[in-house]
Amino acid sequence: MQLQDMLYSQGFGIRRVCSGLVQQGWVELLNPQTSDWEKVLDSTQQVDPEGLRFRVQGVEWEYHELGYVLLNKPAGTECSQKPSAHPSIYTLLPAPLRQRPNKGAVQGVQAVGRLDQDTTGMLLLSDDGQFIHRMSSPKKHVSKVYRVTCKHPVDAKQIQRLLDGVVLDDDPKPVKAAACEQVDSHVLDLTLTEGKYHQVKRMIAAVSNRVEGLHRRRIGGLELPAELEPGQWRWLTADELELFKPGK
């Protein structure tokens, strides 16, 4: 693969822009034999992208054929490319992640499902359409665990109702929690395997309580890393991706 094509695939702009980055001396490749960074001035130089580490304008990157990203969503942000009232989560990501080329009409990594603007916590993003579908489809039953802070104390009857199923105003079929664990007098860990509009808030309202705080702390077998601060992102590791494979 030519160097300019590799940079294009990673979201650094059209090929002409990528070629210019190289020709201006802003691209370096890590030599795995010497562990030295080597400046490259030929944009047509052939590179093996597998495991390739490179720097563009001093910022280090690693080649990823497809992007799988974990973001700790802060409050007051919207999961939309065109937010209505609050900053977009996409402003938290560097430009190359937002510009990765895609066969579809939309470029860059896309959020796997959405969280309300006041909901915090674990959000996955990818440019792998099959991954997005598998993780967000209610038919796949991917579990999501929410830490719910309620306005009023939670009792055993409310927990049992959430487990048995509550009826939401737009769906006559009861919606059940896959699990519900009381953490504190006002705090629950609620596990869902589907995602309806404002589902947690509406389920809690259906048992005569109110959500005061909502934080997604787990998706499938992956817990939100404690060291990832609100607003920070990182690539998913190969081991973490294994947790999301069908049958895991």
Short mmCIF file of N, CA and C in Angstrom, two decimals, residues 51-200:
data_model
loop_
_atom_site.label_atom_id
_atom_site.label_comp_id
_atom_site.label_asym_id
_atom_site.label_seq_id
_atom_site.Cartn_x
_atom_site.Cartn_y
_atom_site.Cartn_z
N GLY A 51 0.11 -3.39 11.76
CA GLY A 51 0.91 -3.04 12.92
C GLY A 51 1.73 -1.78 12.75
N LEU A 52 1.49 -1.03 11.69
CA LEU A 52 2.28 0.15 11.40
C LEU A 52 2.01 1.26 12.41
N ARG A 53 3.07 1.84 12.91
CA ARG A 53 2.96 3.02 13.78
C ARG A 53 3.59 4.19 13.05
N PHE A 54 2.91 5.32 13.11
CA PHE A 54 3.38 6.49 12.37
C PHE A 54 3.03 7.76 13.12
N ARG A 55 3.70 8.83 12.75
CA ARG A 55 3.41 10.13 13.34
C ARG A 55 3.08 11.13 12.24
N VAL A 56 2.05 11.92 12.50
CA VAL A 56 1.66 13.00 11.60
C VAL A 56 1.69 14.30 12.40
N GLN A 57 2.56 15.20 12.00
CA GLN A 57 2.74 16.47 12.71
C GLN A 57 2.99 16.23 14.20
N GLY A 58 3.80 15.20 14.49
CA GLY A 58 4.22 14.93 15.86
C GLY A 58 3.28 14.08 16.68
N VAL A 59 2.07 13.78 16.16
CA VAL A 59 1.09 12.98 16.90
C VAL A 59 1.19 11.52 16.44
N GLU A 60 1.34 10.62 17.40
CA GLU A 60 1.54 9.21 17.06
C GLU A 60 0.21 8.50 16.84
N TRP A 61 0.20 7.64 15.81
CA TRP A 61 -0.97 6.84 15.46
C TRP A 61 -0.55 5.41 15.19
N GLU A 62 -1.52 4.52 15.24
CA GLU A 62 -1.32 3.13 14.83
C GLU A 62 -2.37 2.80 13.79
N TYR A 63 -1.98 2.09 12.75
CA TYR A 63 -2.91 1.76 11.67
C TYR A 63 -4.02 0.84 12.17
N HIS A 64 -5.25 1.17 11.81
CA HIS A 64 -6.42 0.34 12.11
C HIS A 64 -7.26 0.23 10.83
N GLU A 65 -7.38 -0.99 10.32
CA GLU A 65 -8.17 -1.18 9.10
C GLU A 65 -9.60 -0.71 9.31
N LEU A 66 -10.17 -1.05 10.46
CA LEU A 66 -11.48 -0.56 10.87
C LEU A 66 -11.34 0.05 12.26
N GLY A 67 -12.12 1.09 12.51
CA GLY A 67 -12.00 1.79 13.78
C GLY A 67 -13.01 1.30 14.81
N TYR A 68 -12.51 0.99 16.00
CA TYR A 68 -13.37 0.61 17.12
C TYR A 68 -12.91 1.44 18.33
N VAL A 69 -13.78 2.32 18.77
CA VAL A 69 -13.39 3.34 19.74
C VAL A 69 -14.30 3.28 20.96
N LEU A 70 -13.70 3.51 22.12
CA LEU A 70 -14.42 3.60 23.39
C LEU A 70 -14.32 5.03 23.89
N LEU A 71 -15.47 5.62 24.19
CA LEU A 71 -15.53 7.00 24.67
C LEU A 71 -16.27 7.04 26.00
N ASN A 72 -15.73 7.79 26.96
CA ASN A 72 -16.44 8.05 28.20
C ASN A 72 -17.22 9.36 28.00
N LYS A 73 -18.50 9.21 27.68
CA LYS A 73 -19.32 10.38 27.33
C LYS A 73 -19.58 11.26 28.56
N PRO A 74 -19.26 12.54 28.47
CA PRO A 74 -19.59 13.45 29.57
C PRO A 74 -21.02 13.97 29.45
N ALA A 75 -21.54 14.50 30.54
CA ALA A 75 -22.86 15.11 30.52
C ALA A 75 -22.84 16.37 29.65
N GLY A 76 -24.01 16.73 29.13
CA GLY A 76 -24.12 17.95 28.34
C GLY A 76 -23.59 17.82 26.93
N THR A 77 -23.60 16.60 26.39
CA THR A 77 -23.18 16.38 25.01
C THR A 77 -24.23 15.53 24.30
N GLU A 78 -24.35 15.72 22.99
CA GLU A 78 -25.33 14.99 22.20
C GLU A 78 -24.64 14.01 21.27
N CYS A 79 -25.27 12.84 21.09
CA CYS A 79 -24.75 11.80 20.20
C CYS A 79 -25.26 12.06 18.78
N SER A 80 -24.97 13.21 18.25
CA SER A 80 -25.46 13.60 16.93
C SER A 80 -24.39 14.40 16.20
N GLN A 81 -24.34 14.20 14.88
CA GLN A 81 -23.45 15.01 14.05
C GLN A 81 -23.95 16.45 13.95
N LYS A 82 -25.26 16.62 14.14
CA LYS A 82 -25.87 17.96 14.07
C LYS A 82 -26.67 18.21 15.34
N PRO A 83 -25.97 18.52 16.45
CA PRO A 83 -26.66 18.69 17.73
C PRO A 83 -27.59 19.90 17.72
N SER A 84 -28.62 19.84 18.55
CA SER A 84 -29.62 20.90 18.57
C SER A 84 -29.35 21.94 19.65
N ALA A 85 -28.82 21.50 20.81
CA ALA A 85 -28.68 22.44 21.91
C ALA A 85 -27.38 22.29 22.69
N HIS A 86 -26.65 21.19 22.49
CA HIS A 86 -25.43 20.93 23.26
C HIS A 86 -24.32 20.50 22.30
N PRO A 87 -23.07 20.57 22.75
CA PRO A 87 -21.96 20.14 21.89
C PRO A 87 -22.09 18.68 21.48
N SER A 88 -21.60 18.35 20.31
CA SER A 88 -21.63 16.98 19.81
C SER A 88 -20.49 16.17 20.42
N ILE A 89 -20.75 14.89 20.68
CA ILE A 89 -19.68 14.01 21.16
C ILE A 89 -18.55 13.93 20.15
N TYR A 90 -18.87 14.17 18.87
CA TYR A 90 -17.84 14.03 17.83
C TYR A 90 -16.76 15.11 17.94
N THR A 91 -17.07 16.21 18.63
CA THR A 91 -16.05 17.24 18.84
C THR A 91 -14.99 16.77 19.83
N LEU A 92 -15.27 15.68 20.55
CA LEU A 92 -14.29 15.13 21.50
C LEU A 92 -13.26 14.25 20.80
N LEU A 93 -13.51 13.92 19.54
CA LEU A 93 -12.64 13.02 18.79
C LEU A 93 -11.72 13.81 17.87
N PRO A 94 -10.50 13.33 17.63
CA PRO A 94 -9.61 14.01 16.69
C PRO A 94 -10.14 13.89 15.26
N ALA A 95 -9.76 14.85 14.43
CA ALA A 95 -10.27 14.93 13.06
C ALA A 95 -10.13 13.63 12.27
N PRO A 96 -8.99 12.92 12.33
CA PRO A 96 -8.89 11.68 11.54
C PRO A 96 -9.98 10.66 11.85
N LEU A 97 -10.42 10.56 13.11
CA LEU A 97 -11.49 9.61 13.43
C LEU A 97 -12.80 10.05 12.81
N ARG A 98 -13.00 11.34 12.69
CA ARG A 98 -14.25 11.87 12.12
C ARG A 98 -14.23 11.84 10.60
N GLN A 99 -13.05 11.64 10.01
CA GLN A 99 -12.92 11.73 8.56
C GLN A 99 -12.55 10.42 7.89
N ARG A 100 -12.49 9.33 8.68
CA ARG A 100 -12.13 8.05 8.07
C ARG A 100 -13.09 7.75 6.92
N PRO A 101 -12.58 7.42 5.73
CA PRO A 101 -13.46 7.20 4.57
C PRO A 101 -14.32 5.97 4.76
N ASN A 102 -15.52 6.03 4.23
CA ASN A 102 -16.47 4.94 4.36
C ASN A 102 -17.22 4.80 3.06
N LYS A 103 -17.65 3.59 2.73
CA LYS A 103 -18.40 3.38 1.48
C LYS A 103 -19.76 4.05 1.52
N GLY A 104 -20.30 4.25 2.72
CA GLY A 104 -21.61 4.89 2.84
C GLY A 104 -21.52 6.39 2.68
N ALA A 105 -22.63 7.05 2.86
CA ALA A 105 -22.69 8.50 2.67
C ALA A 105 -22.02 9.24 3.82
N VAL A 106 -22.00 8.64 5.02
CA VAL A 106 -21.43 9.30 6.19
C VAL A 106 -20.02 8.78 6.43
N GLN A 107 -19.09 9.69 6.68
CA GLN A 107 -17.71 9.30 6.94
C GLN A 107 -17.43 9.29 8.43
N GLY A 108 -16.34 8.64 8.79
CA GLY A 108 -15.89 8.64 10.17
C GLY A 108 -16.58 7.60 11.02
N VAL A 109 -16.09 7.46 12.24
CA VAL A 109 -16.70 6.52 13.18
C VAL A 109 -18.06 7.07 13.61
N GLN A 110 -19.00 6.17 13.84
CA GLN A 110 -20.36 6.53 14.24
C GLN A 110 -20.69 5.89 15.59
N ALA A 111 -21.51 6.58 16.37
CA ALA A 111 -21.90 6.06 17.67
C ALA A 111 -22.74 4.80 17.52
N VAL A 112 -22.46 3.81 18.36
CA VAL A 112 -23.25 2.58 18.40
C VAL A 112 -24.41 2.83 19.36
N GLY A 113 -25.55 3.25 18.82
CA GLY A 113 -26.65 3.67 19.67
C GLY A 113 -26.39 5.08 20.20
N ARG A 114 -27.32 5.56 21.02
CA ARG A 114 -27.20 6.92 21.54
C ARG A 114 -27.47 6.95 23.03
N LEU A 115 -26.88 7.95 23.67
CA LEU A 115 -27.18 8.27 25.05
C LEU A 115 -27.76 9.68 25.10
N ASP A 116 -28.71 9.92 26.00
CA ASP A 116 -29.27 11.25 26.15
C ASP A 116 -28.18 12.25 26.52
N GLN A 117 -28.47 13.53 26.30
CA GLN A 117 -27.45 14.56 26.55
C GLN A 117 -26.99 14.60 28.01
N ASP A 118 -27.87 14.24 28.94
CA ASP A 118 -27.50 14.28 30.35
C ASP A 118 -27.01 12.93 30.87
N THR A 119 -26.99 11.91 30.02
CA THR A 119 -26.50 10.58 30.42
C THR A 119 -25.00 10.49 30.15
N THR A 120 -24.28 9.92 31.08
CA THR A 120 -22.83 9.81 30.97
C THR A 120 -22.43 8.35 30.78
N GLY A 121 -21.15 8.17 30.49
CA GLY A 121 -20.59 6.82 30.52
C GLY A 121 -20.20 6.23 29.19
N MET A 122 -20.28 4.94 29.12
CA MET A 122 -19.66 4.14 28.07
C MET A 122 -20.39 4.25 26.74
N LEU A 123 -19.64 4.64 25.72
CA LEU A 123 -20.18 4.75 24.37
C LEU A 123 -19.16 4.17 23.40
N LEU A 124 -19.62 3.28 22.53
CA LEU A 124 -18.77 2.70 21.50
C LEU A 124 -19.01 3.43 20.19
N LEU A 125 -17.96 3.57 19.38
CA LEU A 125 -18.06 4.16 18.06
C LEU A 125 -17.25 3.32 17.09
N SER A 126 -17.70 3.25 15.84
CA SER A 126 -17.00 2.42 14.86
C SER A 126 -17.37 2.87 13.44
N ASP A 127 -16.56 2.45 12.49
CA ASP A 127 -16.91 2.60 11.08
C ASP A 127 -17.16 1.23 10.45
N ASP A 128 -17.35 0.23 11.29
CA ASP A 128 -17.69 -1.12 10.86
C ASP A 128 -19.21 -1.28 10.95
N GLY A 129 -19.89 -1.24 9.81
CA GLY A 129 -21.34 -1.29 9.79
C GLY A 129 -21.91 -2.54 10.41
N GLN A 130 -21.27 -3.69 10.18
CA GLN A 130 -21.76 -4.94 10.75
C GLN A 130 -21.65 -4.93 12.27
N PHE A 131 -20.56 -4.38 12.77
CA PHE A 131 -20.36 -4.27 14.22
C PHE A 131 -21.43 -3.37 14.84
N ILE A 132 -21.69 -2.23 14.21
CA ILE A 132 -22.70 -1.30 14.72
C ILE A 132 -24.06 -1.98 14.77
N HIS A 133 -24.41 -2.69 13.70
CA HIS A 133 -25.70 -3.36 13.66
C HIS A 133 -25.80 -4.44 14.74
N ARG A 134 -24.74 -5.23 14.88
CA ARG A 134 -24.77 -6.32 15.85
C ARG A 134 -24.88 -5.81 17.28
N MET A 135 -24.21 -4.70 17.57
CA MET A 135 -24.20 -4.18 18.93
C MET A 135 -25.46 -3.41 19.28
N SER A 136 -26.13 -2.86 18.29
CA SER A 136 -27.29 -2.00 18.57
C SER A 136 -28.63 -2.69 18.30
N SER A 137 -28.63 -3.80 17.58
CA SER A 137 -29.90 -4.46 17.26
C SER A 137 -30.51 -5.10 18.50
N PRO A 138 -31.80 -4.84 18.78
CA PRO A 138 -32.45 -5.48 19.94
C PRO A 138 -32.53 -7.00 19.80
N LYS A 139 -32.44 -7.51 18.58
CA LYS A 139 -32.50 -8.95 18.36
C LYS A 139 -31.23 -9.67 18.84
N LYS A 140 -30.15 -8.91 18.99
CA LYS A 140 -28.88 -9.52 19.40
C LYS A 140 -28.74 -9.59 20.92
N HIS A 141 -29.59 -8.88 21.66
CA HIS A 141 -29.64 -8.96 23.12
C HIS A 141 -28.29 -8.67 23.78
N VAL A 142 -27.61 -7.63 23.31
CA VAL A 142 -26.36 -7.21 23.95
C VAL A 142 -26.71 -6.46 25.24
N SER A 143 -26.22 -6.94 26.36
CA SER A 143 -26.59 -6.33 27.64
C SER A 143 -25.86 -5.01 27.86
N LYS A 144 -26.57 -4.09 28.49
CA LYS A 144 -26.01 -2.78 28.85
C LYS A 144 -26.42 -2.49 30.29
N VAL A 145 -25.44 -2.14 31.11
CA VAL A 145 -25.69 -1.92 32.53
C VAL A 145 -25.62 -0.43 32.83
N TYR A 146 -26.67 0.08 33.46
CA TYR A 146 -26.77 1.50 33.80
C TYR A 146 -26.77 1.67 35.31
N ARG A 147 -25.98 2.60 35.80
CA ARG A 147 -26.05 3.01 37.20
C ARG A 147 -27.08 4.15 37.28
N VAL A 148 -28.18 3.87 37.97
CA VAL A 148 -29.32 4.78 38.01
C VAL A 148 -29.46 5.38 39.40
N THR A 149 -29.41 6.69 39.49
CA THR A 149 -29.67 7.39 40.74
C THR A 149 -31.10 7.92 40.70
N CYS A 150 -31.91 7.51 41.69
CA CYS A 150 -33.33 7.86 41.71
C CYS A 150 -33.61 8.99 42.70
N LYS A 151 -34.68 9.71 42.45
CA LYS A 151 -35.06 10.81 43.32
C LYS A 151 -35.56 10.30 44.66
N HIS A 152 -36.33 9.22 44.64
CA HIS A 152 -36.93 8.68 45.86
C HIS A 152 -36.27 7.34 46.20
N PRO A 153 -36.34 6.93 47.45
CA PRO A 153 -35.77 5.62 47.82
C PRO A 153 -36.40 4.50 46.99
N VAL A 154 -35.58 3.51 46.69
CA VAL A 154 -36.03 2.36 45.91
C VAL A 154 -36.40 1.23 46.87
N ASP A 155 -37.53 0.58 46.60
CA ASP A 155 -37.92 -0.55 47.46
C ASP A 155 -38.00 -1.84 46.65
N ALA A 156 -38.21 -2.92 47.35
CA ALA A 156 -38.21 -4.24 46.72
C ALA A 156 -39.33 -4.39 45.70
N LYS A 157 -40.47 -3.75 45.95
CA LYS A 157 -41.59 -3.84 45.02
C LYS A 157 -41.24 -3.19 43.68
N GLN A 158 -40.57 -2.07 43.72
CA GLN A 158 -40.16 -1.40 42.48
C GLN A 158 -39.18 -2.27 41.70
N ILE A 159 -38.25 -2.86 42.40
CA ILE A 159 -37.27 -3.73 41.73
C ILE A 159 -37.97 -4.91 41.07
N GLN A 160 -38.92 -5.52 41.79
CA GLN A 160 -39.62 -6.67 41.23
C GLN A 160 -40.44 -6.28 40.02
N ARG A 161 -41.05 -5.10 40.04
CA ARG A 161 -41.82 -4.64 38.89
C ARG A 161 -40.93 -4.44 37.67
N LEU A 162 -39.74 -3.92 37.90
CA LEU A 162 -38.79 -3.73 36.78
C LEU A 162 -38.38 -5.08 36.19
N LEU A 163 -38.24 -6.07 37.04
CA LEU A 163 -37.86 -7.42 36.57
C LEU A 163 -39.03 -8.12 35.89
N ASP A 164 -40.24 -7.89 36.40
CA ASP A 164 -41.43 -8.53 35.82
C ASP A 164 -41.85 -7.86 34.51
N GLY A 165 -41.56 -6.57 34.38
CA GLY A 165 -41.91 -5.84 33.16
C GLY A 165 -42.90 -4.72 33.43
N VAL A 166 -42.65 -3.57 32.83
CA VAL A 166 -43.54 -2.42 32.94
C VAL A 166 -43.99 -2.04 31.54
N VAL A 167 -45.16 -1.47 31.44
CA VAL A 167 -45.71 -1.06 30.15
C VAL A 167 -45.39 0.41 29.91
N LEU A 168 -44.76 0.70 28.78
CA LEU A 168 -44.47 2.07 28.38
C LEU A 168 -45.58 2.57 27.48
N ASP A 169 -45.74 3.87 27.40
CA ASP A 169 -46.92 4.42 26.74
C ASP A 169 -47.00 4.15 25.25
N ASP A 170 -45.88 3.81 24.61
CA ASP A 170 -45.91 3.60 23.16
C ASP A 170 -45.82 2.12 22.77
N ASP A 171 -45.88 1.23 23.75
CA ASP A 171 -45.71 -0.19 23.46
C ASP A 171 -46.52 -1.00 24.47
N PRO A 172 -47.54 -1.70 24.03
CA PRO A 172 -48.36 -2.48 24.97
C PRO A 172 -47.64 -3.68 25.55
N LYS A 173 -46.55 -4.09 24.92
CA LYS A 173 -45.80 -5.23 25.42
C LYS A 173 -44.90 -4.80 26.58
N PRO A 174 -44.98 -5.47 27.72
CA PRO A 174 -44.15 -5.09 28.87
C PRO A 174 -42.66 -5.13 28.54
N VAL A 175 -41.93 -4.18 29.08
CA VAL A 175 -40.48 -4.11 28.92
C VAL A 175 -39.84 -4.53 30.23
N LYS A 176 -38.98 -5.55 30.16
CA LYS A 176 -38.37 -6.10 31.37
C LYS A 176 -36.90 -5.73 31.47
N ALA A 177 -36.45 -5.58 32.72
CA ALA A 177 -35.02 -5.47 32.97
C ALA A 177 -34.44 -6.88 33.01
N ALA A 178 -33.28 -7.07 32.39
CA ALA A 178 -32.63 -8.38 32.43
C ALA A 178 -32.09 -8.67 33.83
N ALA A 179 -31.74 -7.59 34.55
CA ALA A 179 -31.28 -7.72 35.93
C ALA A 179 -31.47 -6.37 36.60
N CYS A 180 -31.61 -6.38 37.91
CA CYS A 180 -31.77 -5.14 38.65
C CYS A 180 -31.21 -5.35 40.05
N GLU A 181 -30.16 -4.64 40.38
CA GLU A 181 -29.48 -4.80 41.67
C GLU A 181 -29.47 -3.48 42.40
N GLN A 182 -29.90 -3.49 43.65
CA GLN A 182 -29.89 -2.28 44.45
C GLN A 182 -28.49 -2.04 45.00
N VAL A 183 -27.95 -0.85 44.72
CA VAL A 183 -26.60 -0.48 45.15
C VAL A 183 -26.66 0.32 46.45
N ASP A 184 -27.65 1.19 46.54
CA ASP A 184 -27.84 2.05 47.71
C ASP A 184 -29.33 2.34 47.80
N SER A 185 -29.70 3.12 48.79
CA SER A 185 -31.13 3.38 48.99
C SER A 185 -31.77 4.05 47.78
N HIS A 186 -30.98 4.87 47.05
CA HIS A 186 -31.51 5.59 45.90
C HIS A 186 -30.84 5.15 44.59
N VAL A 187 -30.02 4.11 44.63
CA VAL A 187 -29.19 3.77 43.46
C VAL A 187 -29.42 2.32 43.04
N LEU A 188 -29.57 2.12 41.72
CA LEU A 188 -29.75 0.81 41.12
C LEU A 188 -28.71 0.58 40.04
N ASP A 189 -28.37 -0.69 39.82
CA ASP A 189 -27.70 -1.11 38.59
C ASP A 189 -28.74 -1.85 37.76
N LEU A 190 -29.14 -1.26 36.65
CA LEU A 190 -30.20 -1.79 35.81
C LEU A 190 -29.61 -2.32 34.52
N THR A 191 -29.89 -3.58 34.20
CA THR A 191 -29.36 -4.21 32.99
C THR A 191 -30.48 -4.37 31.96
N LEU A 192 -30.24 -3.84 30.76
CA LEU A 192 -31.21 -3.93 29.66
C LEU A 192 -30.55 -4.62 28.47
N THR A 193 -31.38 -5.23 27.63
CA THR A 193 -30.86 -5.88 26.41
C THR A 193 -31.52 -5.31 25.17
N GLU A 194 -32.23 -4.19 25.31
CA GLU A 194 -32.79 -3.48 24.17
C GLU A 194 -32.73 -2.00 24.48
N GLY A 195 -32.90 -1.18 23.47
CA GLY A 195 -32.78 0.25 23.69
C GLY A 195 -33.91 1.04 23.07
N LYS A 196 -34.87 1.40 23.88
CA LYS A 196 -35.96 2.24 23.42
C LYS A 196 -35.69 3.69 23.82
N TYR A 197 -36.42 4.60 23.24
CA TYR A 197 -36.25 6.02 23.49
C TYR A 197 -36.46 6.33 24.98
N HIS A 198 -35.46 6.93 25.62
CA HIS A 198 -35.53 7.29 27.04
C HIS A 198 -35.97 6.09 27.90
N GLN A 199 -35.52 4.91 27.54
CA GLN A 199 -36.07 3.70 28.16
C GLN A 199 -35.89 3.64 29.67
N VAL A 200 -34.68 3.90 30.15
CA VAL A 200 -34.44 3.81 31.59
C VAL A 200 -35.32 4.80 32.34
#
